[in-house]
Every structure is written in C-alpha cells, then in structure tokens.
C-alpha cells in the first residue's frame, strides 16, 4: 500500500510540476517524507528524475524505475525543455547529478542497472533496465555534459585498489559509453579517451582500450587502429587489450597488414603469457596471398627457447629431497608449459580451419636453408600439422625427412622439444609414433637415427600408456624381419634398458614375445636380445623367474639342435645369461644368506647349462672359438663388475687347456712330417735359453689340414685342438687373467716375446714352383700368425714397462712384414678362402658374398675397360660424382689396389682379428730404445725400435675404418648401410660394445700424437718439394713417397671423421668438442686455450689446419683437407672462413698434381674429388658468375689450344679427360645460382631493375659460352649435360627473368634487347643439338626432345606476351627455323618436317643425360633440359 501511495504522489507531482517549477526553488534543497532507503534531500536533479519515473536510492539498494526506459527519457527530456529556465536548467541538472554522485554508493547505483519497480498484484513489465547514467547519455541535451562529468570522475579512481569498495568504478564508467544509440560528438569522446589512456594506470588503460570497438563509429576505426598499433610498440603491458581491440575492428587489407606488422615486431619481446594472444592476432584472417610471408616472419621472431624451463630437470631431481623447492620450481615449469600449450592451441586452430596456414607453415620451413635457421618450433609445427590436418600429413612427413637428410634437423632439436615441451608434444603422440615407424623404414642413416631417438624420447617423457605403445612398436619392428628396423629397434631397446631399467621392467612381457620370432635374428641380434632379457630377468627377484625359465628352454633347444647357427645362437644366449648372473650384487639386494641361496640356485642352473654348452663345442672348432670369443667379450664388457668366485667357477676350465694345446717347449728340431720344414721365427726372448716356449702353429695347421682331408675321423671322446681356437682362446686367457689379477698380465707375459713355429718365409721367386695345396697352406699359416700377433698386440699394448713397449712395437713391425709376404702369396693363389677370424654365423655367411663382391667388382672394372670406346663419357661421369655407392675408404682402397698389389689385403679385412681401441695408444710412440740384456751371444749392440711409416700406416688405416663405421657424419647424402646391412658389424664386434661418444673421447685423447704425426708429414713433404729433382734413387723414393702419402691421407681422414661426427651437435658433447678444438688451437697458442671463446677456438683450429695446404702430396689429400676445413668452419659460419675455403679450393684447382712417377693423377677417385672440390669453390666464392666466366673464358680456351694430352695453364686440373666434370659443375651451378636472383616486381626501383638485369646479362652470357663449347666437345655425355641443365636454365629464366623484363622493358630497352639476343643464340644451338640427337637416333637424348619443344614454345610466346604488355607487339615476328646439326648444316631428311613442327622458331636445349650408364642420381630422375629461342629483334 505504501508503494501505491508513493506512486500516486509521484505521478501527481509530475503532472503539476510545470506550475510549481517557476517558483524559483531550483537552487535550494527541499526535504520531503521519503520511504526508507530513498534519497532524503531533493534538488532539481532529484525532482526531475523522480517525476520522470526513477526513484533514487541511497546505500546499497538499486535505483528503481517505474516506467519504461523510453518513457523515462521522453518525460525527462520534455521536463527539461518545458522548464522555465531552459537551457539553464540543464546546467543545474548536471550540477545536481555531480552532487549526487559524490557519494560513492549513490554513484555506484547510478552506474548499475536500475531495478524495475514491483507493483503489487502485477507482473514486471521488463526484466532488464539500463543504468541511470546510460539513460541520461541517451538524451541529446544532457549527453555532452554527462560525458564530460564521467571522464572527469575517472581520475578520482586512479589509485584505488580494485575491490576496496567492491566496485571497479573506472570499468563501470567506461561501460556507459558502449553501444549508445547516438553519439553527438564521437570524435571528441574518442580523443578524450585516448588522452586518458596516456595518463591512466594500466588497469584503466586496459578497460578503455578493450571498450573502444563498442564505442567507435565505423568512420573512426582506421584512425584509432593506427593509434593502437603505435601503443603496441610503446610497452608490453598493453599488448593483450590492444590486440583484443584491433581484432574486433573492421579494417581494410592494407591497414590490417600494417597493424599485423606492428604486432610482428613485438613477438620477440612480448611477455610469455601474452604470446598466444599476439600469435592468434597475427594468424587471424591471414590471406592466402601473404600467408607464406606472414608465417615466415612469425617463424623468425618466435623463439621457444625463452619458454624453456631451466629448473625443470633440477626440480625433478630434488623433488623427493625438498618438496618445497620442487613445488616452487614446478610452478615455474607449469606456467611456462601452459603458455606454450596455449600458443600451440592457437596454431592448431588456425591449421585446422585455415587451409592456407598449413601450406604456409610447410612452405616457410621448406624455404629455410641454413642449419641455424631451424628451431624446435619447426619440428613441433610439423608434428602438429601431421596430427591435425590429414591432407598435409604426407607433405609434412616428407619435409621433415628431407630436413633431417640435409642435416638441418639435428637430434638435439628433437630432444629439446621432448625435454622442454613434453606437455605440448604429448598431444602429438599418435603422430610421433607414426612418424618414428616410417623413419625406421627409411634407408637414410640420419632419418633412421632420428626415428629411433623419437622412440627413446617418447618413452622417457610420456606416461605409461605411451611407454607401452613405444615398446609394442619396437617389438613389432624386431619381429618384422627387416634388417635395418630389427637392428635399430634392438639398439633402442638396449638404450632404454640401460637408461630406464625400472620403467622397462613393467613391459618385460612384451619384450619376451620376441623369443617367438628368433628364427629371423642373426647371432649379433640374439646377443642384443638376450642382453636385454637377461638384465630384465635377473634385475628383479621372483618376478623375473618365468622369463628365466623361457630363456633356459630356448637356449637348451638351440644347443640341442643339429643346425650350426642354432648352436651358435645357443652359446651366445648362454654366455649372456652367465654375464647377468655373475654380476656383483649390491648390499641392498638382500641379506647375505638370501644372496648365497640365490647364487647357489642360479649357479646350479647355469652349471648344467654350461655343461651342455661344453659338450656341444668339443667336436667343432668354429663353435668352440665362438664360445671363447663370447666369454672374452663378456669379461671385457663387465670389467670389474663380475663376481670373481662365479667367474672362476665358469671360466677356469675354459682357459686351463691353453698351454697344453698351443704352447710347447722351444727346441731346435720338431718331430713330424709337414709340407714345409718347421722353423722358429720372431723370437724376442732369444737371450732366455732356459724354459723358452714357442707357439706350436705349423704342426697344428698341418694336423688341421690332415683332419679336414680325412673327413675329421676322430673319437667322440677325443678333444679337437684346432689353430682356429688359438687367437680366441688367448683373448679369453688374457681377459680372465687380467680380471683375476687386477689388470696384471705378468703370469702370461712370456707369450709376448715367444717365437712361432713357422717355416722359411723368404718366398720371393719360389711361389710359382709350389703346388696349389702348398700355396694355400702357406697362406693359412700366415693368416693364423698375423691373427696371433694382432691379439698379442691387443693384450700387451697398455703395458707401461719400456721393454714391453719395445716388444709390442716389434710385433707391429712383424705384422707389417708378414702382411707383405701374405700379399705376395695371395697374388699367386686365386680362389683361396682364408680361415675365419670371427665365428658367429653372420660372419661365416658373409664369407661367400664378400668374395663374390670382390670378383664382381673386378669383372665390372674389366667390362668398363672393354667398353671404354663405346661409352667413354658415361664412365667418366660415374666417377665424377662424390656420392657413389662406395664409402670414402672403399674408394681409396679400390684406387690403391690398382697401384699396389699389397693393398689387396683390404679385401681380406674380415679374415683378420679385430684390433682393440687401446692399441692406438701406440700412436704416442715416436722413438723407443729397447735394452737387450747382455748374454754370451748378444753383447755388442742396442736395438732401436720405432713406430715407422709402415706401422703408422697400419694403425691409421685401421683407425680410419673404425671411425667411419662408428662415428656417423652430420649430414650423409647417400645411405652407407643399405648394402648388406646384416653384415655391417663384421670386424667391429668389439668396437660396437662402445658408444660413439666413448670412441670419440678415445680419439680426442689421441689428437696430440696425431697432430705430431701430421706435422712430421708436413715437414717431410715440404722437404720433398724443396729438394725436388735431386733424387738419386727414384724407385725407393717413390715407394717411400706413396707410404708417407698414405699416412698423410689417413691422418686427414681421421681428423675429418672425428669433427664431422653428428654427436657434436648435441649439447651433452659440447665439452668434448671444446677439448678437441683446444688441442688444435693449442698448437698455435700453447697454454692460451683454456679461456678462449668457442668462436676463437674454431678460428685458431681453422688456421692451424689451413697451414697444411702447402704440403699436401696429392689431390685426394687436398680434397680431404678442404672437407675438413669446411667441417670446422660449419660450427659457426663466418664470412672470412667462406673466402678462405674458396681461395683454398681455387688454389688446389690451379695446381698441377703429378705422381712421383711423373704421371698426371687420374682415376675415379681423382674425378670424384675434383667434382666435389670444384663445387666447393663455386659454392663458397663471393661471385659465382664471375668464377664460371673465368673458367669458361680463360681455362677452356687454353685447353682447346693445348696439345692432345695437355691441360689448361691456369687450371692444370682441366684436361680433356676432366672437361666433362668442369662442364657439368659449371652449368649446374650456373642454373642453381640464377634461382637466387629475385623475380622482378612492379615496385622495384630503376636501380634495382638495372642491377638484376646486369646479373641476368652475365648469367646468360655464361650460358651462351658453355652451350657453344659443344661445337668443340661434342661427346654424348656433354650433350646430355647440355640438354639436362639447359632446360632447367631456360625454365628459371621464364619464371624469374621474364617478370623482370615485363617491368623494365620501357626503362632499359637496350639491355633487355641485348639479353634476349644472347639467349636466342644459345637456344638455336640447343635446337641444333636436338637435331643431332634425332639424326643419331640416340634414345637417351631424344626422349627429352618433346619436353624441349614445349619449353621453347613457352619461351617464344612469353616474349610475345612481354612485348604486348609493353605495347610493342608489332616488334615481334615469327618465322621458320630449320633443323640443323651441331655444325650448323641443315638436316635435309628432316627439313620438311622441321619446317612444320618448329614453326614457333624455338632453338632447343639439351635433353637429359642418358641414365643407362650414369651413376649420378640427379641424371636419372630429372627431366630433359629445354629452352627457346627468339629469332628476331624486338
């Protein structure tokens, strides 16, 4: 009832107000009886508001509105206009409003929505009403004054803490200006708001900026957008509100690009939490036309390294010890990870819903060529695209694979992604698994390695579900039967077993299923598998017992088999299990009683197993030798970790028979009948007459031969003693003795100096008189002796005693002497197969293919020689390419075989025992004096033993092969292990027990002696150069020169293999790389390298190696030195290094390379090195066009004018035999270089156009010179190169040069005309080549003629379009071009056909070089090169 009376009174007052107002009470406040909560005093403001329909409330209550909003505004507007003092009443009204809102509660009520008045018995007419202030802003007469009042109120709240009065007043005030129906002066309002932004606190600035899109009129958006983009650059705190406002403005394309660029500039410096907002704005509504440019800029500016959590690893390590610290660190990690995750959610949305963004990301990454340009972001985006966008999945996968092959995506990038951004990467797990599976199918080693690393990182970084999926995928690879997948998967499982044993134990059941597919595994793979299973089975207690039972059953089944390789697999499995059982147990493994019971139980099981193994081995020497080798490898691998009691129990019986089987007392005569008389040789202990011993080698070999001839008839109980077991048994004896005696070999040191029972080895001139059986016997004897000496050197190389060192060096000399004798014997014994030196079935199976491969290679060489006249060029081009199927060392070995029969021992490498890495400690030796004890027979001399050139070459050769095998280079263009993959580890079984890092560390320790040897080689060849022509004994000097050259080459290869290792790109190996560089830099600055920066170390190392340029003895050494310098310079590339490399390559090209015999260097190895070196020169020179012009304009004419077997005087490496190499490289590099000339744009200035025209003029002139050389050098391979690269050049001209000519024709008409004239001459010559190809019916060349015609036609009509574009179409004339041969003579038989078909006057260009006889992969899969001619001047 109260409310009804109030309403009636209000309405009455409203009706009679007109009569009451003029009475002049506007200035005074009148009191009236008010309802509780209403404003008590009433001025003109309160009265007019009340009579218009709103009841003002004091305190916390909302203002109430009793009428419709529109009705209120009309009543109030009418009341003001009809007021007697109008327009003065407006000022009074605003003054009253100002007084009213001084009270914060009343001000808040005016800013908050009004509440509809509830009338008893009726429903509310409207549920929502605007605030009083917003209603007043809707009245034209009041709006300007109310706006001014509100803006003046905002500064009052600058220093208020939000929430002090429960209300954010600035935000409420600014919200009043949103969505007004009509703004009388929006320009003024926006201007004042922007002024307010410049002085307000950040929170108020934020509110003003985000409200602007709802306040602005359409005409103001562009102007305000520019002001906001300026704000972006002024401070990071307004980034989010400014971008939020800009994203809601409707901007034209030009302004949007301008604003986007402003946002792009702040990406590197923006706060991490604001980064997703910035990226979202940049990618918002990006257009297809500029998507690639936008994404490319974003890639450059977006660096996730700032998001890497530096405390992540530390926090995990300390989590248990200090929960507070861990939680603190984890909070930082979580914040960083969440921001990155939001960032990738933004990218994911754009990739999913904006087609052009996916394409742009792929194109932007593809366009990056430098290794340093690639980031973690690239890898993560490619995985994101792969997982999000099915259409681009294959494209992303191919791009990632390509980048890995080029060395642009090192594994370190991927490790950083998993370690620092696992929260994001986890979402891509299905894609990671799919990509890793695909990569393991690849033939490229870098791709396979990357895929295996993905598996390892995913297992380490993700949850148990992902770990199970990883293990399942790896087991699937192992069971697939594919050799590459199988080996790599087992390696990955081995790494996981070592690094994450406890985690992998959960999935032992999955790994155990591989036992069901062991028929596909080789013994080396069995070794890896049982190593994994044994570790998992014996590392846990009863949980692993069922796995142990399965392993026992499988091994017993294999050992009981009659199939030889099954027995070998059983031996490998049994020995591997012994290794797991015999490991020393930690005290924490349980009580001593439990350990004794456990060891007793295991010991009984394994004793039974070993009894079965021993029974299987007794009658088969190869199997027994494998048993010895496996046991020796086990002791070496677990050195110091084996339980000596168990080792004594299992191993003692194996080594105790060595003395009785192989060692006899030394006596002057040996009883028995043998093919050759027995003679004691190589005795280093001749002074010890009493108790002297000898290795009973020749009698054992004879006995073995007799047993083989008689079919091996012997008693089952009789133990077979074979020379095959000599070296393996000694290796086991050596490791067993060292393990039992804390590394001491004193018990067996007599074996180092004891002689062997051999025969007289002075075979020069006697071999032809021997029978085949005798020659083969002699070869076998030499192989056994060499392998014995190799094992002896392995055993005693680390002895510190000077006398022992001297004996080891003497044994090295014995090895080189015996190799010389063996080389002569093998030369007269064709078809001979040596006794095996490694004994698993993998090696035994490899014996046949290796011999066949050698024979096939010889046959191929012969066939090449016989077909030289038919296809001289194709054979040459094969040798021109550096990326051949042979590895670097295989090419060297092949080349040396042709020059030196002794080098053919390279083919028999698998039949020699492997040298241990420790042997290379002998490289430290220079001169060592061995004291010989005075006796009655030897009292008058002191023998000097030194590491001579032959021994040095022997050691370096083996070291090179080891490094090439184990240290994978950073970027490998071709697959080194697509060849017999299953045999890749033969001869490296000991080496493969070490990680690449361990091998690299070993080589780094050898760098000082290697540098010493390098400097000795340098000094030697410097002296040779100075004394050239003064040689009295050319034969001896030639032999010595070849040996020293070989040492120099192997030293350079060793350095290159080390520094090219891809492991140096990983952060954990940074210190190792620094150590290596310090050694090199220390040769120039001794004692000053400790505190040098990495860049300075690289610079000093580069200069040190550069000093050897004056002494390289042959072209291949020059090539390797250049490659080494490039490898060093690539660490961080600098301009001066590029110039140095270019200068060095040119120096080598301009040098005459002659052998000591006086012949010029030649051959496939020389051609391959020349090709690469010429590419290096042209790629590193600062002006490639000038360099090509110099060679083609200076070097080639000199060659043309020289004698038949002459060469260019400026470039002595340019001969008629190597012309094809120079020609191919020059035209290929020319075609590649023009692609770097930017295409013409309408916006280019006249100077830029002129500069581009000049570059194209030089390029076309070079092209013309090269094409015309076909008139002189018209061989088929040269024609093929012309047809191939000529088309590519013309296509590049059409794509890049013709747009330039379109826009520069009017300003530079003469230059354009000259350019087209020169190119026209070239295309005519190309046309003649097509005629030549047709008339000779050469299918390899004519296949490309149709493509050529098409390109020529495109060129002609493109020129016509260019003239039409410039309104000069009348200058174009098209006639008939006749078919002619290379000399310009018309081809009459095709004249009529040519007139019709070549109506477009196209001078055609070279077709592809035939692929039938080429090994250059680029020759085989590219299309024919084509071109076009323009017959008339414009």
mmCIF file of N, CA and C in Angstrom, residues 62 287 298 516 702 937 947 985 1329 1398:
data_model
loop_
_atom_site.group_PDB
_atom_site.id
_atom_site.type_symbol
_atom_site.label_atom_id
_atom_site.label_comp_id
_atom_site.label_asym_id
_atom_site.label_seq_id
_atom_site.Cartn_x
_atom_site.Cartn_y
_atom_site.Cartn_z
ATOM 1 N N UNK A 62 19.387 -0.649 -5.276
ATOM 2 C CA UNK A 62 19.427 -0.197 -6.667
ATOM 3 C C UNK A 62 18.367 0.876 -6.899
ATOM 4 N N UNK A 287 45.470 -13.966 -45.243
ATOM 5 C CA UNK A 287 45.045 -14.283 -46.599
ATOM 6 C C UNK A 287 46.051 -15.207 -47.276
ATOM 7 N N UNK A 298 56.832 -14.751 -38.766
ATOM 8 C CA UNK A 298 56.492 -15.261 -37.432
ATOM 9 C C UNK A 298 57.512 -16.300 -36.982
ATOM 10 N N UNK A 516 59.651 -65.608 -29.691
ATOM 11 C CA UNK A 516 58.867 -66.418 -30.627
ATOM 12 C C UNK A 516 59.281 -66.176 -32.073
ATOM 13 N N UNK A 702 99.057 -78.165 -39.904
ATOM 14 C CA UNK A 702 99.180 -79.415 -40.664
ATOM 15 C C UNK A 702 98.184 -80.444 -40.156
ATOM 16 N N UNK A 937 125.824 -64.485 -26.340
ATOM 17 C CA UNK A 937 125.625 -64.392 -27.787
ATOM 18 C C UNK A 937 125.344 -62.966 -28.238
ATOM 19 N N UNK A 947 108.251 -46.412 -34.249
ATOM 20 C CA UNK A 947 106.996 -46.529 -35.000
ATOM 21 C C UNK A 947 107.232 -45.936 -36.383
ATOM 22 N N UNK A 985 78.388 -55.179 -39.049
ATOM 23 C CA UNK A 985 79.206 -55.144 -37.839
ATOM 24 C C UNK A 985 80.354 -56.148 -37.858
ATOM 25 N N UNK A 1329 71.276 -29.238 -81.254
ATOM 26 C CA UNK A 1329 71.569 -30.467 -80.504
ATOM 27 C C UNK A 1329 70.418 -31.456 -80.622
ATOM 28 N N UNK A 1398 58.495 -26.889 -86.238
ATOM 29 C CA UNK A 1398 59.209 -25.885 -85.469
ATOM 30 C C UNK A 1398 58.788 -24.487 -85.858
#
